[in-house]
Coordinates of C-alpha atoms (C1' of nucleotides) in Angstrom, one line a residue:
Chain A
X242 CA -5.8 3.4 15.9
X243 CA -7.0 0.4 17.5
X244 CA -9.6 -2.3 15.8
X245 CA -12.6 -1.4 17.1
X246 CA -14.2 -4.7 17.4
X247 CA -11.0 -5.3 19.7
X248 CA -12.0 -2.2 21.5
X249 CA -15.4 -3.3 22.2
X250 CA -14.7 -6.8 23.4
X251 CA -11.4 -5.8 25.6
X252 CA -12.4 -2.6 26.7
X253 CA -11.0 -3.5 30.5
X254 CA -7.8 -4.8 29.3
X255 CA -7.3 -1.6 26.9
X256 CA -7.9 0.7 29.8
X257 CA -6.2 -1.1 32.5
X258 CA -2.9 -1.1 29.6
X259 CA -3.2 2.4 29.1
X260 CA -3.3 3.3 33.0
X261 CA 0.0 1.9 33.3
X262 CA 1.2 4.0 30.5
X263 CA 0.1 6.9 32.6
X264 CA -3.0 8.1 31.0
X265 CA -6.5 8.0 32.1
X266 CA -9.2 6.6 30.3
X267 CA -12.6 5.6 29.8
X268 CA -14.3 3.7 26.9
X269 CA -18.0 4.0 28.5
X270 CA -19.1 7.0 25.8
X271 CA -17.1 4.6 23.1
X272 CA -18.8 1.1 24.1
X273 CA -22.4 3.3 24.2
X274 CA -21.9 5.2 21.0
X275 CA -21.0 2.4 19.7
X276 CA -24.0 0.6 20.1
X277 CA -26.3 3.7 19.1
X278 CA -24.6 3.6 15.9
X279 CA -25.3 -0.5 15.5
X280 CA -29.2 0.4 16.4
X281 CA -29.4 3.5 14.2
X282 CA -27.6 1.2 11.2
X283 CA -29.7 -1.4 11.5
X284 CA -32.8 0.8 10.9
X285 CA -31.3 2.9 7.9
X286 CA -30.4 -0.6 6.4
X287 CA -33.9 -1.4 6.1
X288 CA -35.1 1.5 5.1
X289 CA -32.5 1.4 1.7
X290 CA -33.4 -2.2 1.6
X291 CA -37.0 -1.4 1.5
X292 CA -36.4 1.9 -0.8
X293 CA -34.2 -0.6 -3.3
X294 CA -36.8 -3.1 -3.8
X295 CA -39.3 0.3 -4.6
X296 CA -37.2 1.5 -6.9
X297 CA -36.7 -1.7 -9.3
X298 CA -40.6 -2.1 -9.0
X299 CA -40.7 1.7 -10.6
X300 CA -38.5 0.3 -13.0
X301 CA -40.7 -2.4 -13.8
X302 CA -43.7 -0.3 -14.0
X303 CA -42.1 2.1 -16.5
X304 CA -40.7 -0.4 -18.7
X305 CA -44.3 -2.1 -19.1
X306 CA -45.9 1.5 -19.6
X307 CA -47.7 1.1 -15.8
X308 CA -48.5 3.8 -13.3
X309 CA -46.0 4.3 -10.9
X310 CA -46.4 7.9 -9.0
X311 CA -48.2 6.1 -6.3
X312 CA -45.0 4.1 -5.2
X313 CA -42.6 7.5 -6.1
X314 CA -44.7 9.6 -3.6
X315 CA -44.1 6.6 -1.1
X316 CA -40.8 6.5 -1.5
X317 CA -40.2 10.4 -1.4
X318 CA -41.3 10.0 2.1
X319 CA -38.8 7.1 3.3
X320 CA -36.1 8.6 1.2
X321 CA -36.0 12.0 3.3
X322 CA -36.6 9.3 6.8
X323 CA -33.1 7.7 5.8
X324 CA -31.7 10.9 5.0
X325 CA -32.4 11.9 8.5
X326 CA -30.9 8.7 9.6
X327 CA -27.9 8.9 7.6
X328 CA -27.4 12.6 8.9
X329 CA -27.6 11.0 12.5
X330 CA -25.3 8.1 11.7
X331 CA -22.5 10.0 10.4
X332 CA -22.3 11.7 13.3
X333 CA -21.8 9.1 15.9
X334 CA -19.6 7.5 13.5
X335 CA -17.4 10.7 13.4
X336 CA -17.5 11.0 17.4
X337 CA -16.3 7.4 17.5
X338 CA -13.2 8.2 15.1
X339 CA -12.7 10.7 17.1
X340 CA -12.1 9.1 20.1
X341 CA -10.0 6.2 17.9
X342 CA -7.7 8.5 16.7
X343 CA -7.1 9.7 21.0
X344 CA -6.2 6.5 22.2
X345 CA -2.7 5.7 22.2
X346 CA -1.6 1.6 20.8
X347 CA -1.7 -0.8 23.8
X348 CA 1.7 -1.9 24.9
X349 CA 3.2 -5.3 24.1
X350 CA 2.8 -7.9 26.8
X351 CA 7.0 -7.9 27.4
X352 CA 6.8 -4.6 28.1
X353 CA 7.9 -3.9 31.7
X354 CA 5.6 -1.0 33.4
X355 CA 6.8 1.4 35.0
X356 CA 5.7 5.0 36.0
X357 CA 8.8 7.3 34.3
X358 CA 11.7 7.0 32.4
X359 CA 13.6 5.9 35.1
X360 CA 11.5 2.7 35.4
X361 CA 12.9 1.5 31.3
X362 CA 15.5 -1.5 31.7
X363 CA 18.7 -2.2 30.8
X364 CA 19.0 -4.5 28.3
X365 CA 22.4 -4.5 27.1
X366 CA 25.8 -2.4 27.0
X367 CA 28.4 -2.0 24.5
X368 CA 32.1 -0.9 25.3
X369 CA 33.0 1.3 28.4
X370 CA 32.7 5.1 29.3
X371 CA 35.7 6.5 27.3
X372 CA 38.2 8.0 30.4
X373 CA 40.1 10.8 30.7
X374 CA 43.7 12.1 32.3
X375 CA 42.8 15.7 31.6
X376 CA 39.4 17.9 32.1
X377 CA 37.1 17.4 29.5
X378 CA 34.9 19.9 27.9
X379 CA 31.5 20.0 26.6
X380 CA 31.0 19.4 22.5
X381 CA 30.0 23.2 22.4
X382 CA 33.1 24.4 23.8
X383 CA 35.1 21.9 21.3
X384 CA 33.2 22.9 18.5
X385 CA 33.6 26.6 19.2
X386 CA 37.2 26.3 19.8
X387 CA 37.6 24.6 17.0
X388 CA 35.7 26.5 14.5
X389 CA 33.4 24.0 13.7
X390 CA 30.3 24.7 15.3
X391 CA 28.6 28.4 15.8
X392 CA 25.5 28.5 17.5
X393 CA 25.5 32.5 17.9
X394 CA 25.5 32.8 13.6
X395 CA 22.4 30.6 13.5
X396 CA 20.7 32.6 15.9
X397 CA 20.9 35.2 13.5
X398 CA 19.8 33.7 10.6
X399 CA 17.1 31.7 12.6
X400 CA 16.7 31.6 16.7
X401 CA 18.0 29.9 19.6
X402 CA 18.3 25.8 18.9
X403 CA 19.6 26.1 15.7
X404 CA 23.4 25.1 15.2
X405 CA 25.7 26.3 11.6
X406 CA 28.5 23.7 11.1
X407 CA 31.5 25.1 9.2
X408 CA 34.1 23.1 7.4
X409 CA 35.3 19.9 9.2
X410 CA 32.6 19.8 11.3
X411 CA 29.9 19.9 8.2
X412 CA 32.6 17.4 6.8
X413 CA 32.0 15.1 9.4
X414 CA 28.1 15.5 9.4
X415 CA 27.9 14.3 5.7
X416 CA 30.4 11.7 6.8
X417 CA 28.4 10.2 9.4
X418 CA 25.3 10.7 7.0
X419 CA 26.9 8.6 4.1
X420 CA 28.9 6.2 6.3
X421 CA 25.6 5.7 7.9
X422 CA 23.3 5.0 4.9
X423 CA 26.2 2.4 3.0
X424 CA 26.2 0.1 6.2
X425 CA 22.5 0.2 6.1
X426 CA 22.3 0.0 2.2
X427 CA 25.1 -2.2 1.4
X428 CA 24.9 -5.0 4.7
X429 CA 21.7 -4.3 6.1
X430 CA 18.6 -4.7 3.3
X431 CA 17.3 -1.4 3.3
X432 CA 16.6 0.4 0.4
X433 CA 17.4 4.0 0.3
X434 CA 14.8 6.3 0.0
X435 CA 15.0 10.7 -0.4
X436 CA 11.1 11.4 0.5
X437 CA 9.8 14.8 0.8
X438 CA 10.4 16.5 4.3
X439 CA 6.6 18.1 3.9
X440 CA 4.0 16.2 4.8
X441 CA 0.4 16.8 4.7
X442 CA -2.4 16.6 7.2
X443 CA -3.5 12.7 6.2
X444 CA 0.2 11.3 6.5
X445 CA 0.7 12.7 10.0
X446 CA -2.3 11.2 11.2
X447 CA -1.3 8.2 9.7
X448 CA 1.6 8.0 11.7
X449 CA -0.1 9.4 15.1
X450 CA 1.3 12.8 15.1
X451 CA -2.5 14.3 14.5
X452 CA -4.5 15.4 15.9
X453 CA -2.8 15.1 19.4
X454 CA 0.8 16.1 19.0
X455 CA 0.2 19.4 16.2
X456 CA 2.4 21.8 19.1
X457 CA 5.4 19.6 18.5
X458 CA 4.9 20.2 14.5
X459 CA 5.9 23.2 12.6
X460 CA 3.1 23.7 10.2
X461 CA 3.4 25.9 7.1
X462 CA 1.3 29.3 7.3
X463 CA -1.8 29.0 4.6
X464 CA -0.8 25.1 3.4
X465 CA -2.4 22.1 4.8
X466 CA 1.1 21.4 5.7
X467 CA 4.1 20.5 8.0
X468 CA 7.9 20.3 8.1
X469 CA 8.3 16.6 9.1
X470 CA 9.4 15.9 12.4
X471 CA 10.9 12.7 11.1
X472 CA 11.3 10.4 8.2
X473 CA 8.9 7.8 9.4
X474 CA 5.9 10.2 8.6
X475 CA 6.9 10.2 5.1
X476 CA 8.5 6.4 5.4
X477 CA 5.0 5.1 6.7
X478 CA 3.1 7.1 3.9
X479 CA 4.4 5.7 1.3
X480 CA 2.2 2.7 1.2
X481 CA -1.1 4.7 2.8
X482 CA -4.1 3.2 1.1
X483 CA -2.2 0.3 -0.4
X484 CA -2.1 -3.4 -0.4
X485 CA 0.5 -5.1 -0.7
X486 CA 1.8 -8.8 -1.4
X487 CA 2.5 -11.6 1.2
X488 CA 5.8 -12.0 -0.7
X489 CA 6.9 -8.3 -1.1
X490 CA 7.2 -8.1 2.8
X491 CA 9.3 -7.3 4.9
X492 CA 10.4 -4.0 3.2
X493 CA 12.8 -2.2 4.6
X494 CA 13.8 1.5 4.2
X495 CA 16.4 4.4 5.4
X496 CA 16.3 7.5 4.5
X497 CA 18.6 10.8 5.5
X498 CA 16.0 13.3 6.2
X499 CA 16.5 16.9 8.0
X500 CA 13.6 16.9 11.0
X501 CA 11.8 19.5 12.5
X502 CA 10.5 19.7 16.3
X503 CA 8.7 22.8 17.4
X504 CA 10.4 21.6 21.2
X505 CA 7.4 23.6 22.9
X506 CA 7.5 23.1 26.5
X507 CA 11.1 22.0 26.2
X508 CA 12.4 25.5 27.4
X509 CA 15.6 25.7 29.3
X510 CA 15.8 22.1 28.4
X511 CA 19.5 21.0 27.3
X512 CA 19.6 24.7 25.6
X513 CA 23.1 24.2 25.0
X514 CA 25.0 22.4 22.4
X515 CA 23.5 20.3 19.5
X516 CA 21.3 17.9 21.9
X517 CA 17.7 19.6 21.1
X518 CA 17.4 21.8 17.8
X519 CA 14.5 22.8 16.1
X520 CA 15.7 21.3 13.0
X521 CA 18.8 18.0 12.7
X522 CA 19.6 15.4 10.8
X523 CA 18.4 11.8 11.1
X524 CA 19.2 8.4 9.0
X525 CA 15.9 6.7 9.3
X526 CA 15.0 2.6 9.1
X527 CA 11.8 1.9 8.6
X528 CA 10.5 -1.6 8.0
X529 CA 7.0 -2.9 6.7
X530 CA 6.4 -6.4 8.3
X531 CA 4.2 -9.5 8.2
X532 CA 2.6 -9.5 11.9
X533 CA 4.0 -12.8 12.5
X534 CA 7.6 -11.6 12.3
X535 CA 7.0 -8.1 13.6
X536 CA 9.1 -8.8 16.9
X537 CA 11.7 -10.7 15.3
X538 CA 12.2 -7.3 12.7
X539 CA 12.0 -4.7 15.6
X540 CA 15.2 -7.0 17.4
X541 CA 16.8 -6.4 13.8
X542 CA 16.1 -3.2 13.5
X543 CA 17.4 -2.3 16.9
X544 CA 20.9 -4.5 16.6
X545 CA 21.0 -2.5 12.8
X546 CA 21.0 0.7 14.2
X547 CA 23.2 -0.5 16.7
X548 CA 25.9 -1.1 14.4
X549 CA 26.5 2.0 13.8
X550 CA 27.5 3.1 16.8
X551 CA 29.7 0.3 17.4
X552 CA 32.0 1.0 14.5
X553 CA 32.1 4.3 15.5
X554 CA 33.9 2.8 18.6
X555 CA 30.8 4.9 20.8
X556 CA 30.2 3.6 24.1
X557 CA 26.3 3.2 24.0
X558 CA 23.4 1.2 26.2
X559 CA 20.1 -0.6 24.9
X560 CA 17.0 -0.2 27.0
X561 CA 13.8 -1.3 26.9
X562 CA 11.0 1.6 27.2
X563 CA 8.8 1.0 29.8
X564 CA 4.7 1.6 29.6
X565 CA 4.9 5.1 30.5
X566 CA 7.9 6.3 28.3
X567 CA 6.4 5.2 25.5
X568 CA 5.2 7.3 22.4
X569 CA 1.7 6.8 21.1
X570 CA 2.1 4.6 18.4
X571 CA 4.2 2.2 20.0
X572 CA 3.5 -1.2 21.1
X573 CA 7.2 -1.6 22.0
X574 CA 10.1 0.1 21.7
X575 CA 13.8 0.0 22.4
X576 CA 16.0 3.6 22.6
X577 CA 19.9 2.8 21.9
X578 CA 21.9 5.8 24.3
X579 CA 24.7 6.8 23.8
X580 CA 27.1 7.8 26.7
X581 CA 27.6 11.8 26.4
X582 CA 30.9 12.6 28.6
X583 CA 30.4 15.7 29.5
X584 CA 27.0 15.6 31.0
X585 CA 28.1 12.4 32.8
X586 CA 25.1 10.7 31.2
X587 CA 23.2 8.9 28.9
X588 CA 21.4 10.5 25.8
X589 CA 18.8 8.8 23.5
X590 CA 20.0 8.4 20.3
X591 CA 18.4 6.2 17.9
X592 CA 14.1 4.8 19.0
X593 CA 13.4 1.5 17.6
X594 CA 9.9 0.9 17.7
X595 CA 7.4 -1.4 16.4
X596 CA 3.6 0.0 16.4
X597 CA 2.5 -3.1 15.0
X598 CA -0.9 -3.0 13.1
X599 CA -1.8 0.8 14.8
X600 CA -0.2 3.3 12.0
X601 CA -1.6 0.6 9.4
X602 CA -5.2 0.9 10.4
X603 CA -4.6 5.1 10.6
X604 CA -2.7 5.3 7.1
X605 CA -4.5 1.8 5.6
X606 CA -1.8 -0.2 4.9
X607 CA -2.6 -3.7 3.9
X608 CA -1.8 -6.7 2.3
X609 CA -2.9 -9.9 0.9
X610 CA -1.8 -13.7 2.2
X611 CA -1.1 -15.6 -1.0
X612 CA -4.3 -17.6 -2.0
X613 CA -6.4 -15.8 0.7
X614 CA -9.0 -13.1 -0.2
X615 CA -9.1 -11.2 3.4
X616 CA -7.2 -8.5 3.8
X617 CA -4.8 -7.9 6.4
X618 CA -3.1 -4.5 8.2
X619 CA 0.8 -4.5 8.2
X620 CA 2.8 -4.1 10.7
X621 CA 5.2 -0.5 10.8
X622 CA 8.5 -0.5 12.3
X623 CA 10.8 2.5 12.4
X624 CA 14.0 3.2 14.2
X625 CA 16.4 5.4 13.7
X626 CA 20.3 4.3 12.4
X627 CA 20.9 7.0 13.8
X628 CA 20.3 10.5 14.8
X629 CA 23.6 12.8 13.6
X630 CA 23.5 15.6 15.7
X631 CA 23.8 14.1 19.3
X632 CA 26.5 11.3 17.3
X633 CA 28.4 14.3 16.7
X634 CA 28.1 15.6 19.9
X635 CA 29.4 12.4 21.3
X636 CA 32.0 11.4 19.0
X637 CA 33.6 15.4 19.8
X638 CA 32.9 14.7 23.3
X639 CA 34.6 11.2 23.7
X640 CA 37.5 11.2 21.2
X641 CA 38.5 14.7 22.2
X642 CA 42.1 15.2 23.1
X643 CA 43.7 17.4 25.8
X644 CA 45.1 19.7 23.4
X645 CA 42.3 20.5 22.3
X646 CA 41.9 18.5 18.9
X647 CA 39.4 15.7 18.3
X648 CA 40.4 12.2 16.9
X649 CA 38.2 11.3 13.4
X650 CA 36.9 7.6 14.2
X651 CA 38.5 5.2 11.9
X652 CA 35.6 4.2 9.9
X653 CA 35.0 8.1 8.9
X654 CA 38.3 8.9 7.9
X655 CA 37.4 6.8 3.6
X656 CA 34.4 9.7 4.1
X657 CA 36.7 12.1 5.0
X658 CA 39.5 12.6 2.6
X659 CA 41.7 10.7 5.0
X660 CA 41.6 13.3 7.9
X661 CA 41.9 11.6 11.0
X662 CA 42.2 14.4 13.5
X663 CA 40.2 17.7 13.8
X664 CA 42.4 20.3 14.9
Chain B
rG194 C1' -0.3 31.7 -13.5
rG195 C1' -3.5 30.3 -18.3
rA196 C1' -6.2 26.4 -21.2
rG197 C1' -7.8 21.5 -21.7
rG198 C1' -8.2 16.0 -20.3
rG199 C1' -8.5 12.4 -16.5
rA200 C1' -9.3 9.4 -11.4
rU201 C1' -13.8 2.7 -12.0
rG202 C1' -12.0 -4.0 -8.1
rG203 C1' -4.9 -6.5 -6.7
rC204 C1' -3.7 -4.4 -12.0
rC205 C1' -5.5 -2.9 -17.0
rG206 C1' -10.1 -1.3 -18.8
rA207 C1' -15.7 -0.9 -20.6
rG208 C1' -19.7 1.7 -18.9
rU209 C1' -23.4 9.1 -20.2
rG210 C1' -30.2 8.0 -15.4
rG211 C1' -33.4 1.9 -14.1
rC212 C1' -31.7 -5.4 -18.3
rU213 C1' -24.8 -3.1 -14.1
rU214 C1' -26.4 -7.2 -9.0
rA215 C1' -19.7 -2.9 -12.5
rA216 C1' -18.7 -6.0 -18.9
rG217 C1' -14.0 -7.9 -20.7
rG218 C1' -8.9 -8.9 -20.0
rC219 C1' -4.5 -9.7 -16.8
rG220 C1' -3.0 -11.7 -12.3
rG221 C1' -4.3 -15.2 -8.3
rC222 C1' -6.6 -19.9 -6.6
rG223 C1' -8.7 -24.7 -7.9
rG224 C1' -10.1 -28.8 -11.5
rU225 C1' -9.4 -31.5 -16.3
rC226 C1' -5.5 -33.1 -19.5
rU227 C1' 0.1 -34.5 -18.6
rU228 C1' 5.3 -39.0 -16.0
rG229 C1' 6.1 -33.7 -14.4
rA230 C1' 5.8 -28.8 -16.2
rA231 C1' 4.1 -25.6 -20.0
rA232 C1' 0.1 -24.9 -23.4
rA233 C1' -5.1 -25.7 -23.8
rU234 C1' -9.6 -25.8 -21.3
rC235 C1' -13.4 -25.4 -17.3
rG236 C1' -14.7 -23.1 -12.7
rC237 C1' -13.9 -19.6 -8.7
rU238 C1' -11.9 -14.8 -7.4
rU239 C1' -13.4 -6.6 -5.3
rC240 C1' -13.3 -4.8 -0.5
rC241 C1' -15.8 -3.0 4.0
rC242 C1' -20.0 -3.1 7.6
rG243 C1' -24.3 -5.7 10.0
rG244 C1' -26.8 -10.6 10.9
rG245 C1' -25.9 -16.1 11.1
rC246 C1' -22.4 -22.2 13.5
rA247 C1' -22.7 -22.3 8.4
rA248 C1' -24.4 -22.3 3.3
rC249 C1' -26.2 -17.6 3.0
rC250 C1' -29.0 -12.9 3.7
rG251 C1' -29.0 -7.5 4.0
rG252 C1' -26.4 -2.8 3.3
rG253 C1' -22.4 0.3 1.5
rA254 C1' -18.3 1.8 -1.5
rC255 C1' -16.7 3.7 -8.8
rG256 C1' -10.7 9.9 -6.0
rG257 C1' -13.0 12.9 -1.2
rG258 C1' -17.3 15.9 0.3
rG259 C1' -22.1 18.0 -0.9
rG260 C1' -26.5 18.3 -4.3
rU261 C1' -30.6 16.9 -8.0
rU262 C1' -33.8 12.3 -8.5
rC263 C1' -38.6 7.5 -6.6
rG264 C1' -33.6 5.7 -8.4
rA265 C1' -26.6 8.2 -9.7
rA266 C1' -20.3 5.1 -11.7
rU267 C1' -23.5 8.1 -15.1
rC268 C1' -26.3 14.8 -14.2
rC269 C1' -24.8 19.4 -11.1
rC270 C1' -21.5 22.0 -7.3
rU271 C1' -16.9 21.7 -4.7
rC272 C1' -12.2 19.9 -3.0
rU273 C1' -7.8 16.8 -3.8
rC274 C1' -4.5 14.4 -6.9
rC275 C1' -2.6 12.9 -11.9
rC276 C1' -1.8 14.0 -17.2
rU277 C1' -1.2 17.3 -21.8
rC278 C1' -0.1 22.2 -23.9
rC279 C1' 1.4 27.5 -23.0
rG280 C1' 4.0 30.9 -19.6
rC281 C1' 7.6 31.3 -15.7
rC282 C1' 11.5 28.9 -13.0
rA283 C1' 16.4 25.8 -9.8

RNA sequence: GGAGGGAUGGCCGAGUGGCUUAAGGCGGCGGUCUUGAAAAUCGCUUCCCGGGCAACCGGGACGGGGGUUCGAAUCCCUCUCCCUCCGCCA
């Protein structure tokens, strides 16, 4: 959610922003409501002042034994006038959240535009595209062959886009899980957090998934609830409605959560494999930031997650997300890939994104400049470090071998009782 | 699932229809004292919206929503969350 006193007074810059992010829009009803409201306030405002200063004078009256039905009847009449008002008022103030809660964060100013996906830039590479002497085979076909990955059982149990890992290949999941969260916990500064992986109604619009995006969310039949479709709704909620101190920030999270993506309007979409399931496994960062330093943490964050990969020994690209591949909270936002062999291509593994003060204002989360009184919005980061299901697919894909077997990255091998080679 | 008790400013906590314009304390900020600090002491300090260059003025908010009333933190209804006891349970 934007300010809306920004809204008001850059209402050609906000629209011109979000053009380029590839969505039309008009503030007109906004600007107009928006002044209906100011004229209808400033007439119930004087109507309580008027009705305040009547009722202490009844007060008066009473308490000196005097007459007072004569300024009750009068005030019987402008009490049911404001009602009237107030009935009125709450109504354009709820059409004007309303269209708030619509309009998507504007993007930073270093953001290139661009009209797809294919217009987000380069920013920087690590390693080289692993080669090969033999014909290489997709991580479904290792993972099948090698006994570690059955996509036909979990159709059973649940539907397509589901995936059952069995025995060195759940092995290497909680691996990656618990190598992932000690860099982050041990060099990084985040503190590790196991949230719930329901959220309610309130959190989810905190974080800009309601009321827009409820298709992509798995909500719980008769609850007010949903399976979270990643740690950062939980991450972000965790400070909803509070303030907190100048000194306290940043505060930095990670938390291994399962997540859960309805994918509608994703079918036929990478169907095979582990790329797009209903339900995976993420490590999460999520930061809490003073506005000041907001950029300087999202380059953190980014080169954290980052970090991961490169011990891994993964080859892997950061780009910078143009206006139209943007999500809706976002003011910028980086996406680490990760090189998948078999597909010849790049995969987005790990979104680092700073939404600056827009989740804040949604989930109203504040804090306090030491000796200042006004209260300030936050700034939310998130990112993951990273998601485990495409790392999986990649690390099968790019240290497979040509009999067949798949080489156990070094680092893995202390969370792996030593194994170094799937076979 | 049953029965009770709660939710008040950054935090703690008083307040059961109009002398509350939310007491008091803690914390925070500033002054006095001190070589400095601590202690003591004095003052300031809830947030949001509207108006104003400003001092200031007006309005709103006591978990959320609705109601009663000339007037609600206070009474009624409802929802959410928390706590205690009983039952069940990994």
């Amino acid at each position: 959610m934007l300010d809306p006193k920004y809204m008001l007074e850059n209402a050609d810059f906000i629209v011109k922003k979000t053009k380029a992010r590839g969505i039309k829009l008009s503030l007109d009803k906004f600007i107009k409501i928006s002044q209906e409201k100011k004229d209808y306030l400033i007439k119930v405002e004087s109507l309580r002042h008027e009705k305040n200063k009547a009722s202490e004078l009844v007060a008066q009256k009473k308490k000196e034994g005097q007459d007072a039905s004569s300024v009750i009847s009068e005030m019987k009449k402008v009490g049911a006038e404001i009602k009237i008002l107030e009935e009125k008022l709450k109504e354009l103030e709820e059409k004007l959240r309303e269209i708030s809660l619509s309009i998507p964060n504007v993007p930073h100013e270093s953001v290139p535009e661009g009209k797809s996906s294919k217009d987000n830039v380069e920013v920087r590479k690590f390693s080289e595209k692993p080669k090969f002497a033999f014909p290489i085979k997709p991580h479904w076909e290792i993972g099948k062959e090698l006994g570690i990955l059955d996509f036909e059982r979990a159709a059973k149990i649940a539907g397509s886009r589901f995936a059952v890992y069995f025995g060195a290949g759940a092995k290497l999941e909680r691996a990656l899980i618990n190598f992932m969260l000690d860099v982050h916990t041990e060099e990084k500064e985040y503190q590790e957090v196991i949230p719930p992986f329901i959220a309610n109604e309130r959190s989810l619009m905190g974080t800009g998934n309601l009321p827009k995006f409820e298709n992509d969310l798995f909500k719980l039949r008769g609850y007010k609830w949903y399976m979270i479709p990643t740690a950062e709704v939980p991450l972000t909620n965790l400070y909803q409605d509070d303030i907190l101190e100048e000194d306290s920030l940043p505060k930095r999270f990670v938390a291994y959560t399962p997540c859960f993506r309805r994918e509608a309007g994703s079918y036929g979409k990478d169907i095979r494999g582990l790329i797009r399931q209903h339900q995976f496994n993420k490590v999460e960062l999520m930061s809490f930031a003073l506005p000041e330093n907001s950029y300087t943490e999202l380059e953190k964050m980014t080169v954290d997650a980052e970090e991961v990969l490169k011990r891994l020994g993964l080859h892997y690209r950061v780009v910078v997300l143009c206006t139209a591949d943007m999500g809706f909270a976002g003011a910028k936002t980086y996406d680490v890939e990760l090189w998948m062999p078999a597909r010849k291509k790049y995969m987005e593994i790990s979104s680092c994104t700073n939404c600056e003060d827009f989740q804040a204002r949604r989930a109203n989360i504040r804090f306090r400049r030491k000796g200042k009184s006004k209260l300030e919005f936050v700034h939310t980061l998130n990112g993951s470090g990273v998601a485990l299901g495409r790392t999986v697919s990649a690390i099968l894909e790019s240290f497979q071998q040509e009999d067949g077997s798949v080489v156990i990255p070094k680092v893995l091998r202390l969370y792996m009782d030593g194994l170094d080679k799937i076979t």
